[in-house]
Coordinates of C-alpha atoms and ligand atoms in Angstrom, one line a residue:
M295 CA 76.8 69.1 86.5
I296 CA 74.8 68.2 89.7
H297 CA 76.1 65.2 91.7
T298 CA 73.9 63.3 93.5
P299 CA 76.0 62.8 97.0
P300 CA 75.6 59.5 99.0
A301 CA 72.2 58.8 101.0
D302 CA 73.9 59.3 104.1
K303 CA 74.9 63.1 103.5
I304 CA 71.6 63.8 102.1
E305 CA 70.4 62.7 105.7
T306 CA 72.8 64.4 108.0
Q307 CA 74.3 67.6 106.4
P308 CA 73.0 70.9 108.3
V309 CA 71.3 73.4 106.4
P310 CA 70.9 76.9 107.5
L311 CA 68.0 78.5 106.6
L312 CA 70.2 81.6 105.6
D313 CA 74.1 81.5 105.3
L314 CA 75.4 84.9 104.4
K315 CA 78.7 84.1 105.0
A316 CA 78.5 81.6 101.6
Q317 CA 78.1 85.0 100.0
Y318 CA 80.8 87.1 101.3
A319 CA 83.0 84.7 100.2
T320 CA 82.4 85.3 96.6
I321 CA 82.4 89.5 96.9
R322 CA 85.3 90.0 100.1
D323 CA 87.9 91.8 97.8
D324 CA 85.2 93.9 96.6
I325 CA 83.7 95.2 99.9
Q326 CA 87.0 95.4 101.7
A327 CA 88.5 98.0 99.2
A328 CA 84.8 99.7 99.3
I329 CA 85.1 99.8 102.8
D330 CA 88.5 101.0 102.8
R331 CA 87.5 103.5 100.1
V332 CA 84.9 105.1 103.3
I333 CA 87.2 104.5 105.7
E334 CA 90.2 106.7 103.9
A335 CA 87.5 109.4 103.0
Q336 CA 86.2 109.2 106.6
Y337 CA 83.2 111.1 105.1
F338 CA 80.4 108.6 107.1
I339 CA 76.8 110.1 106.6
L340 CA 75.5 110.5 103.6
G341 CA 77.6 111.8 101.3
P342 CA 78.9 110.6 97.7
E343 CA 78.7 107.1 98.4
V344 CA 74.9 107.4 99.4
A345 CA 74.7 109.8 96.4
A346 CA 75.9 107.1 94.2
L347 CA 73.5 104.5 95.5
E348 CA 70.6 106.3 95.3
E349 CA 71.0 107.0 91.8
E350 CA 71.7 103.0 91.2
V351 CA 69.0 102.4 93.1
A352 CA 66.3 104.2 91.7
A353 CA 67.6 102.8 88.0
Y354 CA 67.4 99.4 89.4
C355 CA 63.8 100.1 90.5
Q356 CA 62.7 102.3 87.5
S357 CA 61.9 104.8 89.8
R358 CA 63.0 108.4 89.4
F359 CA 64.0 109.3 93.0
A360 CA 65.5 107.2 95.5
I361 CA 66.8 108.5 99.2
G362 CA 68.9 106.2 100.9
V363 CA 67.3 106.2 105.1
S364 CA 68.3 104.5 108.2
S365 CA 66.1 101.2 107.4
G366 CA 63.4 99.9 106.5
T367 CA 61.5 101.0 109.4
D368 CA 62.1 104.4 109.0
A369 CA 61.5 104.4 105.2
L370 CA 57.9 103.3 106.0
L371 CA 57.9 106.0 108.9
V372 CA 59.5 108.9 106.6
A373 CA 56.9 107.9 103.7
L374 CA 53.9 108.3 106.0
M375 CA 55.6 111.1 107.5
A376 CA 56.0 112.8 103.7
I377 CA 52.5 112.4 102.9
D378 CA 51.4 114.1 106.5
V379 CA 49.7 111.0 107.9
K380 CA 48.5 112.3 111.5
A381 CA 46.5 111.4 114.3
G382 CA 43.1 110.5 113.5
D383 CA 44.0 109.4 110.3
E384 CA 43.5 105.7 109.2
V385 CA 45.4 103.9 107.0
I386 CA 44.7 100.6 105.1
T387 CA 47.3 97.7 105.5
T388 CA 47.6 93.9 105.6
P389 CA 47.6 91.9 108.7
Y390 CA 49.7 89.3 107.6
S391 CA 53.4 90.9 107.6
F392 CA 56.0 92.1 109.9
F393 CA 55.7 94.1 112.6
A394 CA 56.7 97.9 111.0
T395 CA 53.9 97.7 108.7
A396 CA 51.7 98.7 111.0
G397 CA 54.1 99.9 113.5
S398 CA 54.9 103.2 111.5
I399 CA 51.3 104.0 111.2
A400 CA 50.5 103.8 115.0
R401 CA 53.6 105.7 115.6
L402 CA 52.1 108.5 114.1
G403 CA 49.7 107.8 115.9
A404 CA 47.4 106.9 112.7
K405 CA 45.3 103.8 112.9
P406 CA 46.4 101.0 110.6
V407 CA 43.2 99.4 109.2
F408 CA 43.1 95.5 108.5
V409 CA 41.7 93.7 105.8
D410 CA 42.0 90.4 104.8
I411 CA 44.8 88.6 102.4
D412 CA 44.5 86.5 99.4
P413 CA 45.4 83.3 100.6
L414 CA 47.3 81.8 97.8
T415 CA 49.8 84.9 97.5
F416 CA 49.4 85.8 101.2
N417 CA 49.2 89.5 100.1
I418 CA 46.5 92.0 100.7
D419 CA 43.1 91.0 98.9
P420 CA 42.3 94.5 96.7
A421 CA 38.7 93.0 96.6
N422 CA 38.3 94.0 100.7
I423 CA 40.2 97.5 100.9
E424 CA 37.1 99.1 99.1
A425 CA 34.9 98.4 102.2
A426 CA 37.4 99.8 104.7
I427 CA 37.5 102.8 103.2
T428 CA 35.8 105.6 105.5
D429 CA 36.5 109.4 105.8
R430 CA 39.4 109.4 107.5
T431 CA 40.9 107.1 105.3
R432 CA 44.5 108.5 103.9
A433 CA 46.6 106.0 102.2
I434 CA 46.7 102.3 101.6
L435 CA 50.1 100.4 102.7
P436 CA 49.8 97.1 100.5
V437 CA 52.8 94.8 101.5
H438 CA 54.9 92.8 98.6
L439 CA 55.2 89.7 100.5
F440 CA 58.0 87.2 100.5
G441 CA 59.1 88.9 97.4
Q442 CA 56.0 89.0 95.2
M443 CA 54.4 92.2 94.2
A444 CA 50.5 92.7 95.5
E445 CA 47.9 93.3 93.0
M446 CA 48.8 96.5 92.2
E447 CA 46.2 97.4 89.6
P448 CA 42.8 96.8 91.0
I449 CA 44.6 99.2 94.5
M450 CA 46.1 101.9 92.6
E451 CA 42.4 102.0 90.8
I452 CA 40.3 102.3 94.4
A453 CA 43.5 105.1 95.5
R454 CA 42.7 107.0 92.1
H455 CA 38.8 106.6 92.6
H456 CA 39.0 107.7 96.4
K457 CA 42.0 110.1 96.4
L458 CA 44.4 107.9 98.2
M459 CA 47.7 107.6 98.4
V460 CA 49.4 104.0 98.1
I461 CA 52.9 103.2 100.0
E462 CA 54.5 100.1 99.1
D463 CA 56.1 98.3 102.0
A464 CA 58.8 96.3 99.5
A465 CA 61.0 95.6 102.1
Q466 CA 61.1 91.7 100.3
A467 CA 60.6 92.8 96.8
I468 CA 63.4 94.4 95.5
G469 CA 63.5 93.8 91.8
S470 CA 60.5 92.3 92.4
E471 CA 57.7 92.9 88.9
Y472 CA 54.1 93.6 88.3
Q473 CA 53.1 93.6 84.7
G474 CA 56.6 94.7 83.9
R475 CA 56.4 97.4 86.6
R476 CA 59.2 96.6 89.5
A477 CA 58.5 97.2 92.9
G478 CA 58.5 100.7 95.0
S479 CA 57.6 102.8 91.2
I480 CA 53.4 101.8 91.1
G481 CA 53.1 103.4 94.1
H482 CA 53.6 107.5 94.9
L483 CA 56.6 105.9 97.5
G484 CA 57.6 102.8 98.0
C485 CA 60.1 101.6 101.5
F486 CA 62.9 98.7 100.6
S487 CA 64.7 97.3 103.7
F488 CA 68.5 97.0 103.7
F489 CA 68.2 94.2 106.5
P490 CA 71.0 91.6 106.5
S491 CA 68.6 88.9 105.7
K492 CA 67.2 90.6 102.6
N493 CA 68.3 89.8 98.9
L494 CA 70.1 92.6 99.1
G495 CA 71.5 93.3 102.6
A496 CA 74.1 95.7 104.3
F497 CA 76.4 95.3 107.2
G498 CA 73.7 96.6 109.3
D499 CA 70.6 98.4 109.2
G500 CA 69.2 100.7 105.8
G501 CA 66.5 101.5 104.0
L502 CA 65.4 103.7 101.0
V503 CA 62.9 105.3 99.4
T504 CA 61.5 105.4 96.3
T505 CA 59.4 108.0 94.3
N506 CA 58.1 109.3 90.9
D507 CA 57.3 112.8 92.4
E508 CA 59.9 114.9 92.9
D509 CA 58.2 117.1 95.6
L510 CA 57.4 113.7 97.8
A511 CA 61.6 113.1 97.2
T512 CA 62.3 116.7 98.5
R513 CA 60.2 116.1 101.2
V514 CA 61.5 112.8 101.8
K515 CA 65.4 114.3 102.2
R516 CA 64.1 116.7 104.5
L517 CA 62.8 114.6 106.8
R518 CA 65.5 112.3 106.9
N519 CA 67.4 115.2 108.2
H520 CA 65.6 117.1 111.1
G521 CA 63.4 118.7 107.9
Y522 CA 66.4 121.0 107.0
R523 CA 65.7 122.8 104.1
K524 CA 69.1 123.9 104.2
K525 CA 72.1 123.4 107.4
Y526 CA 70.1 124.2 110.6
H527 CA 67.0 126.0 109.0
S528 CA 64.2 122.6 109.8
Q529 CA 61.3 123.4 107.6
D530 CA 59.8 120.2 108.8
V531 CA 59.9 118.0 111.9
G532 CA 62.2 115.4 110.6
G533 CA 64.7 113.2 112.4
N534 CA 67.8 111.4 111.9
F535 CA 66.1 109.1 109.7
R536 CA 70.3 108.9 107.3
L537 CA 72.0 106.3 105.5
D538 CA 75.9 105.7 106.3
A539 CA 78.4 105.7 103.4
L540 CA 79.9 102.4 104.9
Q541 CA 76.2 100.8 104.7
A542 CA 75.6 102.4 101.2
A543 CA 79.4 101.2 100.1
V544 CA 78.6 97.7 100.8
L545 CA 75.7 97.6 99.0
R546 CA 77.0 99.7 95.7
V547 CA 79.5 96.1 95.4
K548 CA 76.2 93.9 96.0
L549 CA 73.8 95.6 93.7
P550 CA 75.4 94.3 90.4
H551 CA 75.4 90.6 91.7
L552 CA 71.4 91.0 92.3
D553 CA 69.9 89.6 89.6
N554 CA 72.3 86.2 89.7
W555 CA 70.8 86.1 93.0
T556 CA 67.9 86.4 92.3
A557 CA 68.2 84.0 89.7
G558 CA 69.5 81.2 92.2
R559 CA 67.0 81.9 94.3
Q560 CA 64.3 81.3 91.7
E561 CA 65.9 78.0 90.6
N562 CA 66.2 77.0 94.0
A563 CA 62.4 77.2 94.0
D564 CA 62.2 75.6 90.6
T565 CA 64.2 72.8 92.6
Y566 CA 61.9 72.5 95.5
R567 CA 58.9 72.0 93.5
R568 CA 60.2 69.2 90.8
L569 CA 61.6 67.4 94.0
F570 CA 58.5 67.7 96.2
A571 CA 56.6 66.4 93.2
E572 CA 58.6 63.6 93.0
T573 CA 57.9 62.3 96.3
D574 CA 54.3 60.5 97.9
L575 CA 53.4 63.7 99.5
V576 CA 50.2 65.3 98.5
V577 CA 51.7 68.5 97.0
Q578 CA 49.4 71.2 95.3
S579 CA 51.1 73.9 93.8
D580 CA 49.9 77.1 91.6
S581 CA 47.9 75.6 88.9
D582 CA 45.1 74.7 91.4
P583 CA 43.3 76.7 93.7
A584 CA 44.4 76.1 97.3
G585 CA 41.3 76.0 99.4
G586 CA 42.4 76.8 103.0
D587 CA 41.1 72.7 103.9
L588 CA 45.0 72.0 105.2
Q589 CA 43.7 72.1 108.6
T590 CA 40.5 69.7 107.8
S591 CA 42.3 67.3 104.8
G592 CA 43.4 63.7 106.3
E593 CA 46.4 63.5 104.3
S594 CA 50.1 65.0 104.9
K595 CA 49.3 67.9 102.2
L596 CA 51.7 70.4 101.6
I597 CA 51.1 73.7 99.6
M598 CA 53.6 75.2 97.4
P599 CA 53.9 79.1 96.9
T600 CA 52.0 80.5 94.2
V601 CA 53.3 82.7 91.5
L602 CA 50.6 84.5 89.6
P603 CA 50.8 85.4 86.1
D604 CA 52.8 88.0 84.9
R605 CA 54.8 88.5 88.0
R606 CA 58.8 88.1 88.7
H607 CA 58.6 86.8 92.3
I608 CA 62.3 87.0 94.3
Y609 CA 61.7 84.6 97.0
N610 CA 62.9 86.4 99.4
Q611 CA 61.1 84.0 101.3
F612 CA 60.0 80.4 100.0
V613 CA 57.1 79.8 102.0
I614 CA 55.0 76.5 102.3
R615 CA 51.6 76.1 103.7
C616 CA 52.1 72.2 105.4
Q617 CA 50.0 70.3 108.4
Q618 CA 51.0 69.9 111.8
R619 CA 53.7 73.1 111.4
E620 CA 54.8 73.2 115.0
A621 CA 55.8 69.9 115.3
L622 CA 57.1 69.5 111.8
M623 CA 59.1 72.6 112.6
A624 CA 60.8 71.2 115.8
Y625 CA 61.6 68.4 113.7
L626 CA 63.5 70.0 111.0
K627 CA 65.0 72.1 113.7
E628 CA 66.3 69.0 115.7
R629 CA 68.0 67.8 112.3
K630 CA 69.6 71.3 111.8
I631 CA 67.6 72.2 109.0
G632 CA 66.7 76.1 109.2
C633 CA 63.0 76.7 109.0
E634 CA 61.1 79.9 110.2
V635 CA 57.6 81.1 110.8
Y636 CA 56.8 84.2 109.2
Y637 CA 54.5 85.7 110.9
P638 CA 53.2 83.7 113.8
V639 CA 50.8 86.3 115.4
P640 CA 48.7 88.5 112.6
L641 CA 49.5 91.7 113.4
H642 CA 45.8 92.6 114.5
L643 CA 46.2 89.9 116.9
Q644 CA 49.5 91.6 118.6
E645 CA 49.1 92.4 122.3
C646 CA 50.1 96.5 121.3
F647 CA 47.1 96.4 119.0
A648 CA 44.2 94.9 121.4
E649 CA 42.4 98.3 121.8
L650 CA 42.1 98.2 118.0
G651 CA 39.3 95.9 118.8
Y652 CA 39.9 93.0 116.0
P653 CA 38.4 89.5 117.9
P654 CA 40.2 86.5 117.0
G655 CA 37.9 85.0 113.8
N656 CA 37.9 88.4 112.4
L657 CA 40.9 88.2 109.8
P658 CA 40.3 84.2 108.8
A659 CA 42.6 84.2 105.9
S660 CA 45.3 86.1 107.7
E661 CA 45.2 83.9 111.2
C662 CA 45.3 80.3 109.0
A663 CA 48.2 81.6 106.8
A664 CA 50.0 82.3 110.4
A665 CA 49.0 78.9 111.7
E666 CA 49.9 77.1 108.8
T667 CA 53.2 78.9 106.6
L668 CA 56.6 77.8 107.3
A669 CA 59.9 79.5 105.2
L670 CA 62.3 77.0 104.3
P671 CA 66.0 77.9 102.6
I672 CA 66.0 79.3 99.8
Y673 CA 69.5 81.4 99.6
P674 CA 71.0 81.4 96.2
E675 CA 74.2 79.5 97.7
L676 CA 72.0 76.4 98.6
T677 CA 73.3 73.6 96.6
E678 CA 70.4 70.9 94.8
S679 CA 72.0 68.1 97.6
M680 CA 71.0 70.5 100.8
Q681 CA 67.8 71.0 99.0
Q682 CA 67.1 66.8 99.1
T683 CA 68.1 67.1 102.6
V684 CA 65.2 69.5 103.5
V685 CA 62.7 67.5 101.3
H686 CA 63.7 63.8 102.8
A687 CA 63.6 65.4 106.2
I688 CA 59.9 66.5 105.8
V689 CA 59.0 63.2 103.7
N690 CA 60.5 61.3 106.9
F691 CA 58.4 63.4 109.0
Y692 CA 55.1 62.9 107.2
Q693 CA 55.5 58.8 106.7
N694 CA 57.9 57.7 109.1
P695 CA 56.5 60.7 112.3
Ligands
PLP982 C1 62.4 93.9 106.9 C2 61.0 94.7 107.0 C3 60.7 96.1 107.4 C4 61.2 97.0 108.1 O1 62.6 96.4 107.5 P1 64.0 96.8 108.8 O2 65.1 97.0 108.1 O3 64.0 95.8 109.8 O4 63.7 98.1 109.7 C5 59.1 96.4 106.9 N1 58.4 95.6 106.0 C6 58.7 94.4 105.9 C7 57.8 93.4 105.2 C8 59.2 93.8 105.9 O5 60.0 92.3 105.8

């Protein structure tokens, strides 16, 4: 039963973008017991906690193997190393993502080749991939952005046809589904992050690689620990990409709650759609194809996130498109309403990739998304009253500027 709070409360309560303390309060005793267990064992690197987490996450992700690593960034790096991506190789990916997606490619001396996104989902548009393939292309690296999976069927089809590997950047998409199949289980390798703000967050850095291929699993396992075939016998040049037992123990407490938390995020997404639909703002949603006409439209228009059929969107972020984005963001922040731009500068326009030679205007759907998107609070513990606060503030911004 949701009680409508008094109007003055809706107008004034602060709403954080994310409230990790609210989640911690619900699992404090179990977390502390798990941490005590590790401290008593004094076994801190890899070991039984990590092995148990790997088994549990592999099952959750419908993958045969899971290998815990030190971060989502290192998951990407080690996955690319496992398929032997090296200097001169090309990897096709999206420019509208977190930096590590392309950074991990470049760190191996390989070249990120950016192709534009589908403006509806913000994910790589498979229709653009084939034209970017050259005889140096080794892999395709789609990102399941904000918690919705990319178009894996056409991507896998293109990869099979051109004999390319597919690495899924599933850092924002644990438990997300495409045609009933989970993120990380369709490509050759899947990369996950346990950064605290991800849906399954550790108490520090952590990550994981999934695969259904036993040889790749063995390779990733070696690479995360100096390429050791056995202790002090290095078969590959690997590194220290190991996951801590303390992080694994924390994640094992959280994993059984993940589906509940996801359901909370999905309910909050529905609530936003309903609350926005009740306002006088022009709100466009999934059913209409969203034209990229926000910039030129004279109306106060918002575009809700699109969920394609046959997907399980896990809403790591609830990202709308809006007009006057910078002014709206400043207005919300002034009223202590958390919001953030993911991501303001697309990867092809990052300073460090200038030598790749992509001019502004080259990937227009990504550049448009970078200019128009705004993430609103969506974490599971958010209340309806807090969501009303967010929606009221946005209405006020457009109607009584
Ligand atoms: C968070 C994230 C990463 C990197 O994960 P870290 O654990 O922060 O290193 C990579 N790709 C995407 C899309 C992410 O959101």
